[in-house]
């Protein structure tokens, strides 16, 4: 056996980087801070790769099954005999895979930001919080128990809040960061309650016991029920609520598009590749519990994923802000992962959905980070987010152009690029378990190809707007990550994921199902073709189509009015009916009591303050008459 | 023992002096007269020391010494007080005690 204790350094190095850059960063030159942060993360990445190599190829597999290894575990809090919270490192196929994903993407973003954020105010702060985010995310991924996972959820939430609000002088950024924080925090409340319910019945937080037992520890929860639904169902649905908040699933998806106010590298790291898949990861982590205890909850998961992917894809077709298009695309792809988990079975071939979800998580992290970095590169060159003000950029930015072609083909699912393989597995899993979800997913695949090509053609071809400055290719620090991620996006599809990441740890073989692959590629090509027809040359056909769609187009353009619905629920119902009365009670009764006491004291002290007149003789008079009275008392009473 | 004079006579005199001093201290406005009143109070106490020493312990000298100490302290106190008065006069242009109420609330 290999000693994996060193893995504890994987999250700790970014933490130290955060402390160094956070405390001393202001004394450094910006570029030095960036280089320190990046080199720290480079070590983490190397350690992650070593761990992945050792785990997948050397020691992880025993008798054909990947083991769960607890590399490090230390007691952090000890309240009672049953209520103990540990901190540690757990290695199993999905956590090792996530280590690779998080550290790779994070390293690429660190390098990219050297160029992209150059000369920005608060460069050191940016790097400090990037490191902090990486630490939190890695801590989440390697969690040995559900409580450590929860802490990770909160920490990535707060670092996302800080980084979205990086330009804290811009009001939209501040509003977006608050929105993201409040929405995810609200969802995390559900997660916390779910954890508490589970640990109340099972007396443990450890994933070890929760996911690898025969389910007997949940027996108490199946009998206990609340409102006709068993306690375990409640717990899992509440935990899924936390996942939905972090992964921006319907109805908590509203924060993600707004989060694009943050710097583009942050969007790439947090809101495309890593943090938003934390929810998917948690569902995958608890998958055994979901599957064996409450299959009903999995159906909810599947439908929410499918629904989110559908509406997000439709909205993405109508938006004009390039980062928002990517954000809706992210929503849609995460919906894919969630629905794949929802339709998955357990064990061997049955678990293909689980495998496909993790596979898609991996490939999506790579090509979506790539897309965001490309968007950043484009924004860097033309200084605008608006699709309508771009066009014909392929001559100015060849590297960006070529990498975008790769990313486009990857996300559209054209073989042999990575997205094809993972999407194909998801569709296969969906076809086996739920026809409705299958057809919706195929439709979404077409939409994905359409809106990504729309973005592609509008940015790199189409009209030739007049640029104030001639757009230039981005510096090498920005294009190297693009090229690296593009290379990964091309080849990641050939990783035999079913060999490594499965529900029960046993490898199985997947075969390409032509009945699914051919139609899905065809529909993707149709999507690209329509986008080519509409957007390759400047024309007014898209406007005609959108005006003929009328109300439907308008609804999609306004994101199906989900923001307005939430505002209605919060402002009209919750604020008016619940918050305002409570606020009134607080302001008038609670504060009133305190203010009353203060008022009485103030008034009485005004009344008696004349006693301290500054007149020496008054003091003397009072003193002497007091002494006389005391003397008289002693003489006449005390005798 | 002083022949023919009972102790009460001395005590009455010193008490009268004491209360004259207190009245002066409370009533007068001029700081110098207030200082004089303080001297009166001290001296009435001195008389008490001497008288009690003479009538109760005629062969000892504690009362005398206490009286000497009080005189010495009264002298130094007068010096300090007059120095203060001079400064006050420079600052406020008078030494009426009512005007010196900077320390009030």
PDB file of C-alpha atoms in Angstrom, chain A residues 142-338:
ATOM      1  CA  UNK A 142     -12.063  15.251  -0.600  1.00  0.00           C
ATOM      2  CA  UNK A 143     -14.581  15.450   2.244  1.00  0.00           C
ATOM      3  CA  UNK A 144     -14.740  12.338   4.353  1.00  0.00           C
ATOM      4  CA  UNK A 145     -18.027  13.244   5.905  1.00  0.00           C
ATOM      5  CA  UNK A 146     -21.101  15.129   4.928  1.00  0.00           C
ATOM      6  CA  UNK A 147     -20.423  17.922   7.382  1.00  0.00           C
ATOM      7  CA  UNK A 148     -17.031  18.673   5.882  1.00  0.00           C
ATOM      8  CA  UNK A 149     -18.817  18.746   2.548  1.00  0.00           C
ATOM      9  CA  UNK A 150     -21.242  21.275   3.968  1.00  0.00           C
ATOM     10  CA  UNK A 151     -18.379  23.444   5.184  1.00  0.00           C
ATOM     11  CA  UNK A 152     -16.895  23.222   1.697  1.00  0.00           C
ATOM     12  CA  UNK A 153     -20.241  24.243   0.211  1.00  0.00           C
ATOM     13  CA  UNK A 154     -20.338  27.320   2.397  1.00  0.00           C
ATOM     14  CA  UNK A 155     -16.719  28.238   1.716  1.00  0.00           C
ATOM     15  CA  UNK A 156     -17.078  28.015  -2.052  1.00  0.00           C
ATOM     16  CA  UNK A 157     -20.256  30.030  -1.670  1.00  0.00           C
ATOM     17  CA  UNK A 158     -18.479  32.813   0.141  1.00  0.00           C
ATOM     18  CA  UNK A 159     -15.514  32.830  -2.231  1.00  0.00           C
ATOM     19  CA  UNK A 160     -17.892  32.953  -5.167  1.00  0.00           C
ATOM     20  CA  UNK A 161     -19.605  35.910  -3.486  1.00  0.00           C
ATOM     21  CA  UNK A 162     -16.305  37.709  -3.012  1.00  0.00           C
ATOM     22  CA  UNK A 163     -15.106  37.052  -6.532  1.00  0.00           C
ATOM     23  CA  UNK A 164     -18.359  38.001  -8.266  1.00  0.00           C
ATOM     24  CA  UNK A 165     -18.190  41.231  -6.330  1.00  0.00           C
ATOM     25  CA  UNK A 166     -14.557  41.728  -7.271  1.00  0.00           C
ATOM     26  CA  UNK A 167     -15.402  44.997  -9.040  1.00  0.00           C
ATOM     27  CA  UNK A 168     -17.159  46.214  -5.951  1.00  0.00           C
ATOM     28  CA  UNK A 169     -17.424  49.743  -7.285  1.00  0.00           C
ATOM     29  CA  UNK A 170     -19.845  48.582  -9.976  1.00  0.00           C
ATOM     30  CA  UNK A 171     -23.393  48.381  -8.579  1.00  0.00           C
ATOM     31  CA  UNK A 172     -24.477  45.490 -10.859  1.00  0.00           C
ATOM     32  CA  UNK A 173     -21.539  43.407  -9.616  1.00  0.00           C
ATOM     33  CA  UNK A 174     -22.481  44.071  -6.011  1.00  0.00           C
ATOM     34  CA  UNK A 175     -26.115  43.220  -6.686  1.00  0.00           C
ATOM     35  CA  UNK A 176     -25.123  40.035  -8.518  1.00  0.00           C
ATOM     36  CA  UNK A 177     -22.801  38.915  -5.746  1.00  0.00           C
ATOM     37  CA  UNK A 178     -25.507  39.452  -3.168  1.00  0.00           C
ATOM     38  CA  UNK A 179     -28.008  37.590  -5.277  1.00  0.00           C
ATOM     39  CA  UNK A 180     -25.684  34.647  -5.768  1.00  0.00           C
ATOM     40  CA  UNK A 181     -24.877  34.512  -2.092  1.00  0.00           C
ATOM     41  CA  UNK A 182     -28.440  34.770  -0.870  1.00  0.00           C
ATOM     42  CA  UNK A 183     -29.848  32.233  -3.309  1.00  0.00           C
ATOM     43  CA  UNK A 184     -27.152  29.634  -2.685  1.00  0.00           C
ATOM     44  CA  UNK A 185     -27.235  30.283   1.020  1.00  0.00           C
ATOM     45  CA  UNK A 186     -30.974  29.796   1.080  1.00  0.00           C
ATOM     46  CA  UNK A 187     -30.564  26.493  -0.715  1.00  0.00           C
ATOM     47  CA  UNK A 188     -27.774  25.489   1.661  1.00  0.00           C
ATOM     48  CA  UNK A 189     -30.232  25.911   4.486  1.00  0.00           C
ATOM     49  CA  UNK A 190     -32.098  22.971   3.018  1.00  0.00           C
ATOM     50  CA  UNK A 191     -28.849  21.047   2.799  1.00  0.00           C
ATOM     51  CA  UNK A 192     -28.099  21.722   6.462  1.00  0.00           C
ATOM     52  CA  UNK A 193     -31.544  20.587   7.562  1.00  0.00           C
ATOM     53  CA  UNK A 194     -31.128  17.464   5.446  1.00  0.00           C
ATOM     54  CA  UNK A 195     -27.795  16.712   7.095  1.00  0.00           C
ATOM     55  CA  UNK A 196     -29.294  17.192  10.523  1.00  0.00           C
ATOM     56  CA  UNK A 197     -32.208  14.860   9.766  1.00  0.00           C
ATOM     57  CA  UNK A 198     -29.892  12.162   8.440  1.00  0.00           C
ATOM     58  CA  UNK A 199     -27.418  12.410  11.272  1.00  0.00           C
ATOM     59  CA  UNK A 200     -30.218  12.463  13.820  1.00  0.00           C
ATOM     60  CA  UNK A 201     -31.361   9.039  12.699  1.00  0.00           C
ATOM     61  CA  UNK A 202     -28.096   7.447  11.692  1.00  0.00           C
ATOM     62  CA  UNK A 203     -25.842   8.967  14.385  1.00  0.00           C
ATOM     63  CA  UNK A 204     -23.070   9.511  11.916  1.00  0.00           C
ATOM     64  CA  UNK A 205     -21.786  11.995   9.369  1.00  0.00           C
ATOM     65  CA  UNK A 206     -19.243   9.736   7.718  1.00  0.00           C
ATOM     66  CA  UNK A 207     -19.654   8.905   4.062  1.00  0.00           C
ATOM     67  CA  UNK A 208     -17.935   5.639   4.865  1.00  0.00           C
ATOM     68  CA  UNK A 209     -20.881   4.474   6.893  1.00  0.00           C
ATOM     69  CA  UNK A 210     -23.569   6.285   4.927  1.00  0.00           C
ATOM     70  CA  UNK A 211     -22.755   5.044   1.463  1.00  0.00           C
ATOM     71  CA  UNK A 212     -21.144   1.678   1.880  1.00  0.00           C
ATOM     72  CA  UNK A 213     -23.429   0.055   4.386  1.00  0.00           C
ATOM     73  CA  UNK A 214     -26.293  -2.223   3.457  1.00  0.00           C
ATOM     74  CA  UNK A 215     -28.735   0.524   4.316  1.00  0.00           C
ATOM     75  CA  UNK A 216     -29.672  -0.808   7.719  1.00  0.00           C
ATOM     76  CA  UNK A 217     -28.714   2.455   9.384  1.00  0.00           C
ATOM     77  CA  UNK A 218     -31.548   4.088   7.501  1.00  0.00           C
ATOM     78  CA  UNK A 219     -34.165   1.680   8.801  1.00  0.00           C
ATOM     79  CA  UNK A 220     -35.289   4.145  11.455  1.00  0.00           C
ATOM     80  CA  UNK A 221     -35.777   6.787   8.820  1.00  0.00           C
ATOM     81  CA  UNK A 222     -38.051   4.727   6.621  1.00  0.00           C
ATOM     82  CA  UNK A 223     -40.568   4.282   9.386  1.00  0.00           C
ATOM     83  CA  UNK A 224     -40.470   7.828  10.691  1.00  0.00           C
ATOM     84  CA  UNK A 225     -42.488  10.143   8.535  1.00  0.00           C
ATOM     85  CA  UNK A 226     -43.565  13.740   8.298  1.00  0.00           C
ATOM     86  CA  UNK A 227     -46.594  14.879   6.314  1.00  0.00           C
ATOM     87  CA  UNK A 228     -46.950  11.426   4.823  1.00  0.00           C
ATOM     88  CA  UNK A 229     -43.417  11.353   3.431  1.00  0.00           C
ATOM     89  CA  UNK A 230     -40.703   9.344   5.114  1.00  0.00           C
ATOM     90  CA  UNK A 231     -37.872  11.111   6.911  1.00  0.00           C
ATOM     91  CA  UNK A 232     -35.233   9.797   4.525  1.00  0.00           C
ATOM     92  CA  UNK A 233     -37.112  11.201   1.549  1.00  0.00           C
ATOM     93  CA  UNK A 234     -37.331  14.569   3.212  1.00  0.00           C
ATOM     94  CA  UNK A 235     -33.647  14.473   4.061  1.00  0.00           C
ATOM     95  CA  UNK A 236     -32.596  13.568   0.541  1.00  0.00           C
ATOM     96  CA  UNK A 237     -34.876  16.112  -1.082  1.00  0.00           C
ATOM     97  CA  UNK A 238     -33.528  18.800   1.228  1.00  0.00           C
ATOM     98  CA  UNK A 239     -29.973  17.754   0.434  1.00  0.00           C
ATOM     99  CA  UNK A 240     -30.869  17.927  -3.224  1.00  0.00           C
ATOM    100  CA  UNK A 241     -32.151  21.434  -2.592  1.00  0.00           C
ATOM    101  CA  UNK A 242     -28.608  22.366  -1.525  1.00  0.00           C
ATOM    102  CA  UNK A 243     -27.288  20.748  -4.690  1.00  0.00           C
ATOM    103  CA  UNK A 244     -29.814  22.613  -6.805  1.00  0.00           C
ATOM    104  CA  UNK A 245     -28.753  25.890  -5.249  1.00  0.00           C
ATOM    105  CA  UNK A 246     -25.065  25.331  -5.888  1.00  0.00           C
ATOM    106  CA  UNK A 247     -25.520  23.801  -9.308  1.00  0.00           C
ATOM    107  CA  UNK A 248     -28.057  26.461 -10.260  1.00  0.00           C
ATOM    108  CA  UNK A 249     -30.856  24.034 -11.014  1.00  0.00           C
ATOM    109  CA  UNK A 250     -34.412  25.218 -11.474  1.00  0.00           C
ATOM    110  CA  UNK A 251     -35.805  27.021  -9.497  1.00  0.00           C
ATOM    111  CA  UNK A 252     -32.528  28.307  -8.007  1.00  0.00           C
ATOM    112  CA  UNK A 253     -30.884  28.926 -11.373  1.00  0.00           C
ATOM    113  CA  UNK A 254     -31.481  32.678 -11.331  1.00  0.00           C
ATOM    114  CA  UNK A 255     -28.197  33.581  -9.696  1.00  0.00           C
ATOM    115  CA  UNK A 256     -25.867  32.069 -12.267  1.00  0.00           C
ATOM    116  CA  UNK A 257     -26.495  34.388 -15.256  1.00  0.00           C
ATOM    117  CA  UNK A 258     -26.136  37.424 -13.029  1.00  0.00           C
ATOM    118  CA  UNK A 259     -22.908  36.051 -11.604  1.00  0.00           C
ATOM    119  CA  UNK A 260     -21.319  36.843 -14.966  1.00  0.00           C
ATOM    120  CA  UNK A 261     -20.708  40.350 -13.622  1.00  0.00           C
ATOM    121  CA  UNK A 262     -17.545  38.964 -12.069  1.00  0.00           C
ATOM    122  CA  UNK A 263     -14.219  38.882 -13.916  1.00  0.00           C
ATOM    123  CA  UNK A 264     -14.228  36.359 -16.748  1.00  0.00           C
ATOM    124  CA  UNK A 265     -11.585  34.017 -15.266  1.00  0.00           C
ATOM    125  CA  UNK A 266     -13.798  33.762 -12.196  1.00  0.00           C
ATOM    126  CA  UNK A 267     -16.757  32.848 -14.354  1.00  0.00           C
ATOM    127  CA  UNK A 268     -14.652  30.216 -16.034  1.00  0.00           C
ATOM    128  CA  UNK A 269     -13.365  28.730 -12.804  1.00  0.00           C
ATOM    129  CA  UNK A 270     -16.301  29.020 -10.454  1.00  0.00           C
ATOM    130  CA  UNK A 271     -19.389  29.390 -12.562  1.00  0.00           C
ATOM    131  CA  UNK A 272     -18.556  26.946 -15.300  1.00  0.00           C
ATOM    132  CA  UNK A 273     -16.109  24.289 -14.293  1.00  0.00           C
ATOM    133  CA  UNK A 274     -15.904  23.706 -10.585  1.00  0.00           C
ATOM    134  CA  UNK A 275     -18.245  25.273  -8.052  1.00  0.00           C
ATOM    135  CA  UNK A 276     -21.434  24.764 -10.006  1.00  0.00           C
ATOM    136  CA  UNK A 277     -20.718  21.082 -10.340  1.00  0.00           C
ATOM    137  CA  UNK A 278     -20.426  20.752  -6.573  1.00  0.00           C
ATOM    138  CA  UNK A 279     -24.128  19.936  -6.479  1.00  0.00           C
ATOM    139  CA  UNK A 280     -23.725  17.248  -9.104  1.00  0.00           C
ATOM    140  CA  UNK A 281     -20.800  15.898  -7.134  1.00  0.00           C
ATOM    141  CA  UNK A 282     -22.832  15.759  -3.940  1.00  0.00           C
ATOM    142  CA  UNK A 283     -25.664  13.879  -5.627  1.00  0.00           C
ATOM    143  CA  UNK A 284     -23.086  11.486  -7.073  1.00  0.00           C
ATOM    144  CA  UNK A 285     -21.523  11.090  -3.650  1.00  0.00           C
ATOM    145  CA  UNK A 286     -24.861  10.260  -2.046  1.00  0.00           C
ATOM    146  CA  UNK A 287     -25.979   8.309  -5.083  1.00  0.00           C
ATOM    147  CA  UNK A 288     -26.178   4.962  -3.333  1.00  0.00           C
ATOM    148  CA  UNK A 289     -28.423   6.403  -0.664  1.00  0.00           C
ATOM    149  CA  UNK A 290     -30.614   8.060  -3.285  1.00  0.00           C
ATOM    150  CA  UNK A 291     -30.854   4.934  -5.327  1.00  0.00           C
ATOM    151  CA  UNK A 292     -31.503   2.338  -2.683  1.00  0.00           C
ATOM    152  CA  UNK A 293     -33.474   4.285  -0.120  1.00  0.00           C
ATOM    153  CA  UNK A 294     -35.628   6.647  -2.126  1.00  0.00           C
ATOM    154  CA  UNK A 295     -35.857   5.967  -5.851  1.00  0.00           C
ATOM    155  CA  UNK A 296     -38.636   8.579  -5.967  1.00  0.00           C
ATOM    156  CA  UNK A 297     -36.159  11.301  -5.106  1.00  0.00           C
ATOM    157  CA  UNK A 298     -34.038  10.291  -8.085  1.00  0.00           C
ATOM    158  CA  UNK A 299     -36.996  10.789 -10.399  1.00  0.00           C
ATOM    159  CA  UNK A 300     -37.393  14.309  -9.042  1.00  0.00           C
ATOM    160  CA  UNK A 301     -33.690  14.837  -9.645  1.00  0.00           C
ATOM    161  CA  UNK A 302     -33.973  13.605 -13.226  1.00  0.00           C
ATOM    162  CA  UNK A 303     -36.944  15.796 -14.082  1.00  0.00           C
ATOM    163  CA  UNK A 304     -35.451  18.902 -12.524  1.00  0.00           C
ATOM    164  CA  UNK A 305     -32.242  18.329 -14.471  1.00  0.00           C
ATOM    165  CA  UNK A 306     -34.084  17.781 -17.747  1.00  0.00           C
ATOM    166  CA  UNK A 307     -36.349  20.780 -17.238  1.00  0.00           C
ATOM    167  CA  UNK A 308     -33.451  23.076 -16.357  1.00  0.00           C
ATOM    168  CA  UNK A 309     -31.433  21.949 -19.347  1.00  0.00           C
ATOM    169  CA  UNK A 310     -34.384  22.604 -21.632  1.00  0.00           C
ATOM    170  CA  UNK A 311     -35.355  26.086 -20.454  1.00  0.00           C
ATOM    171  CA  UNK A 312     -31.736  27.193 -20.149  1.00  0.00           C
ATOM    172  CA  UNK A 313     -31.018  26.088 -23.700  1.00  0.00           C
ATOM    173  CA  UNK A 314     -34.058  27.973 -25.003  1.00  0.00           C
ATOM    174  CA  UNK A 315     -33.090  31.135 -23.126  1.00  0.00           C
ATOM    175  CA  UNK A 316     -29.507  30.851 -24.357  1.00  0.00           C
ATOM    176  CA  UNK A 317     -30.714  31.139 -27.965  1.00  0.00           C
ATOM    177  CA  UNK A 318     -32.101  34.605 -27.343  1.00  0.00           C
ATOM    178  CA  UNK A 319     -29.450  36.349 -25.271  1.00  0.00           C
ATOM    179  CA  UNK A 320     -26.953  38.894 -26.567  1.00  0.00           C
ATOM    180  CA  UNK A 321     -24.393  39.085 -23.769  1.00  0.00           C
ATOM    181  CA  UNK A 322     -21.786  36.486 -24.709  1.00  0.00           C
ATOM    182  CA  UNK A 323     -21.055  35.577 -21.115  1.00  0.00           C
ATOM    183  CA  UNK A 324     -24.728  35.152 -20.374  1.00  0.00           C
ATOM    184  CA  UNK A 325     -25.111  32.819 -23.319  1.00  0.00           C
ATOM    185  CA  UNK A 326     -22.306  30.747 -21.863  1.00  0.00           C
ATOM    186  CA  UNK A 327     -23.918  30.914 -18.429  1.00  0.00           C
ATOM    187  CA  UNK A 328     -27.201  29.543 -19.754  1.00  0.00           C
ATOM    188  CA  UNK A 329     -25.252  26.950 -21.652  1.00  0.00           C
ATOM    189  CA  UNK A 330     -23.601  25.966 -18.370  1.00  0.00           C
ATOM    190  CA  UNK A 331     -27.019  25.642 -16.747  1.00  0.00           C
ATOM    191  CA  UNK A 332     -28.142  23.463 -19.565  1.00  0.00           C
ATOM    192  CA  UNK A 333     -25.097  21.199 -19.414  1.00  0.00           C
ATOM    193  CA  UNK A 334     -25.299  20.836 -15.651  1.00  0.00           C
ATOM    194  CA  UNK A 335     -28.933  19.923 -16.142  1.00  0.00           C
ATOM    195  CA  UNK A 336     -27.613  17.145 -18.351  1.00  0.00           C
ATOM    196  CA  UNK A 337     -25.345  15.850 -15.605  1.00  0.00           C
ATOM    197  CA  UNK A 338     -28.121  15.962 -13.052  1.00  0.00           C
TER     198      UNK A 338
END
